mmCIF file with all atom_site columns, N, CA and C in Angstrom:
data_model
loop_
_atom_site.group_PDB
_atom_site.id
_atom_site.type_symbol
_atom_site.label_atom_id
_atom_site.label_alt_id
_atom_site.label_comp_id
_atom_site.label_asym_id
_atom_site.label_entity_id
_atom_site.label_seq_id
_atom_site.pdbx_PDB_ins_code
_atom_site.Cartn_x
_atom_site.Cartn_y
_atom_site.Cartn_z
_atom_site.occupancy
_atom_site.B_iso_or_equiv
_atom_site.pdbx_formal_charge
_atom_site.auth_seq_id
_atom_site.auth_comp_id
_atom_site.auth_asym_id
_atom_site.auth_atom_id
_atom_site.pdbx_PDB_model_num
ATOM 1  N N  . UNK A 1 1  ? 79.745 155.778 86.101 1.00 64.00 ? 19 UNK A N  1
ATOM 2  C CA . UNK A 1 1  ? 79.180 155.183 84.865 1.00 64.00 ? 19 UNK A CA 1
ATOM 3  C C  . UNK A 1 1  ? 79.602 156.017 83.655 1.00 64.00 ? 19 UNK A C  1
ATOM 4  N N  . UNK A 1 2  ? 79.984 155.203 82.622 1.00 79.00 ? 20 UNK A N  1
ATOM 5  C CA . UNK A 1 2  ? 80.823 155.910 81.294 1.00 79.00 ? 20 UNK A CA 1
ATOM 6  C C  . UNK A 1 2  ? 78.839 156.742 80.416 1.00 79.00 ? 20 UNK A C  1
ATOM 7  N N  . UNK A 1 3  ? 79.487 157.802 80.322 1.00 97.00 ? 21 UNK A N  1
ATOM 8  C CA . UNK A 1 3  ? 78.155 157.690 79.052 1.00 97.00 ? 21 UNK A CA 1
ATOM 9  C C  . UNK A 1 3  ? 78.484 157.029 77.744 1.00 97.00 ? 21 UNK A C  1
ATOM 10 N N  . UNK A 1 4  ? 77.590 156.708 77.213 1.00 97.00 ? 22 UNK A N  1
ATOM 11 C CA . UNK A 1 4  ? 77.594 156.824 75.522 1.00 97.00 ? 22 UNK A CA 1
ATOM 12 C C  . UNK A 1 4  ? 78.779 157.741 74.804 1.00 97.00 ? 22 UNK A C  1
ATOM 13 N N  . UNK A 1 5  ? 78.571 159.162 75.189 1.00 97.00 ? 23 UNK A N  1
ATOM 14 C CA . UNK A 1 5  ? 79.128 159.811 74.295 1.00 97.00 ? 23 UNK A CA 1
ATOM 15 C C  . UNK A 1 5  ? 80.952 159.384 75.011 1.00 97.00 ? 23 UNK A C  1
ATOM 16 N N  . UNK A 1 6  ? 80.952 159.500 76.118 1.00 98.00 ? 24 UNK A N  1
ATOM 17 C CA . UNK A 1 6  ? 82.420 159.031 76.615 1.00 98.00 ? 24 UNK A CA 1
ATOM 18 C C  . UNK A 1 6  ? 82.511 157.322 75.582 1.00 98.00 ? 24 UNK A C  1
ATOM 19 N N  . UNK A 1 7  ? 81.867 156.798 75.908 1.00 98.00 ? 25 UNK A N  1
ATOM 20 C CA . UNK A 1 7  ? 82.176 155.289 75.050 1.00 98.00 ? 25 UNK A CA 1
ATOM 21 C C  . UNK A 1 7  ? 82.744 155.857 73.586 1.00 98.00 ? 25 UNK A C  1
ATOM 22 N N  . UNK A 1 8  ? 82.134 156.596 72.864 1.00 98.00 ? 26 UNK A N  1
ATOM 23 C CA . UNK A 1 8  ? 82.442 157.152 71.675 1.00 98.00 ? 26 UNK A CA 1
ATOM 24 C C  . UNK A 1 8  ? 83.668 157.630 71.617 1.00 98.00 ? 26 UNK A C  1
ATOM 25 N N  . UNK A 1 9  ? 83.928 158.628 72.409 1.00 97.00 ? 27 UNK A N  1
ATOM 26 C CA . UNK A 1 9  ? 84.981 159.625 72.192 1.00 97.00 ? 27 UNK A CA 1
ATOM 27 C C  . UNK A 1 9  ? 86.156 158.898 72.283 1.00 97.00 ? 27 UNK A C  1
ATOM 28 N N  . UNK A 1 10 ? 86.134 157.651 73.328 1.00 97.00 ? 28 UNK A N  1
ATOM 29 C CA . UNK A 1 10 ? 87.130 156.483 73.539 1.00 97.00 ? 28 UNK A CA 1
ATOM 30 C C  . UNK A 1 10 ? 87.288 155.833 72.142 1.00 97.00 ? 28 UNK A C  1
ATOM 31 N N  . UNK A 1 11 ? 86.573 155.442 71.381 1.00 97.00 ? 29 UNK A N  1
ATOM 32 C CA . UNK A 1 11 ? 86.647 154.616 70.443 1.00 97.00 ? 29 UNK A CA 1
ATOM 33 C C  . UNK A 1 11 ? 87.273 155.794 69.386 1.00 97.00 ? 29 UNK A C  1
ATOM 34 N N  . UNK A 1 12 ? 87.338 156.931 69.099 1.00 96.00 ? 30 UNK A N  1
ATOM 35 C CA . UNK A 1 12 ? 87.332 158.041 67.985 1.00 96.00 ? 30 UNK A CA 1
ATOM 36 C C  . UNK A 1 12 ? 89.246 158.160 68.146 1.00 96.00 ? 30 UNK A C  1
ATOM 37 N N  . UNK A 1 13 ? 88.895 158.455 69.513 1.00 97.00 ? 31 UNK A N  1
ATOM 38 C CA . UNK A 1 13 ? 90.956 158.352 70.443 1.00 97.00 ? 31 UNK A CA 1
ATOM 39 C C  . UNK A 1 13 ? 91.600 157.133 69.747 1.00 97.00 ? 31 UNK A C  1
ATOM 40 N N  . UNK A 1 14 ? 90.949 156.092 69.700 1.00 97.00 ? 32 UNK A N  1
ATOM 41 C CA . UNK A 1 14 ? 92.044 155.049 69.798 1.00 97.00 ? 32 UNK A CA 1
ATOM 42 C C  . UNK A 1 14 ? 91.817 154.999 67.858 1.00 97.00 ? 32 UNK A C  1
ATOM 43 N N  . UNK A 1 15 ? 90.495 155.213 67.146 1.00 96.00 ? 33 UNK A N  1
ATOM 44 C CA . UNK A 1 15 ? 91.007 155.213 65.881 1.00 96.00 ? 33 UNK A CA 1
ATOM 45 C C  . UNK A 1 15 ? 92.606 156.318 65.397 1.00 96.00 ? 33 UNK A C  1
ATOM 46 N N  . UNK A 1 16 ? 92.018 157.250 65.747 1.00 96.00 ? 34 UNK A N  1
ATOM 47 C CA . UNK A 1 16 ? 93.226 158.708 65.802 1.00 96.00 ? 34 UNK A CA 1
ATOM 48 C C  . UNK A 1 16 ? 94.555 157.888 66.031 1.00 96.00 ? 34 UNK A C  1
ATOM 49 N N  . UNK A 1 17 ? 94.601 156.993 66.799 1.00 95.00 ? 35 UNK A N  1
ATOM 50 C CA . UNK A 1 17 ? 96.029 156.718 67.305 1.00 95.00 ? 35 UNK A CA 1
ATOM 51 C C  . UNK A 1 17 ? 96.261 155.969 66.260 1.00 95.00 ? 35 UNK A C  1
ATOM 52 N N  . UNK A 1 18 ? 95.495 155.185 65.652 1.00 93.00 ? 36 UNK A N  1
ATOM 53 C CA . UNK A 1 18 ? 96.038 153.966 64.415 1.00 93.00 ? 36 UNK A CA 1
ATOM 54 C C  . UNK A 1 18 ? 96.258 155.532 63.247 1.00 93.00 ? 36 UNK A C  1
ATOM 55 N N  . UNK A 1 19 ? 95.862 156.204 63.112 1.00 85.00 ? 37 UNK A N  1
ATOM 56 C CA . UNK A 1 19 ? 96.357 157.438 61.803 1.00 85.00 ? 37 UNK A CA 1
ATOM 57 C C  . UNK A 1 19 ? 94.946 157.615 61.350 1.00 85.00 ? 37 UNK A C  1
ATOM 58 N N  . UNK A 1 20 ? 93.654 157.254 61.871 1.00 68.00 ? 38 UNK A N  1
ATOM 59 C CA . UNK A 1 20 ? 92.583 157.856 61.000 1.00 68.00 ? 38 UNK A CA 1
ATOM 60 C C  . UNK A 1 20 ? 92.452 158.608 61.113 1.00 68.00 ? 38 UNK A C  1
#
């Protein structure tokens, strides 16, 4: 089971990859 904070850190990765 993903936690929360893993759900997050996934979403933070893939902004980073677009250049935020």
């Amino acid at each position: 089971m993903a936690s929360a904070l893993e759900q997050f850190v996934n979403s933070v990765r893939q902004l980073s990859a677009q250049g935020l």
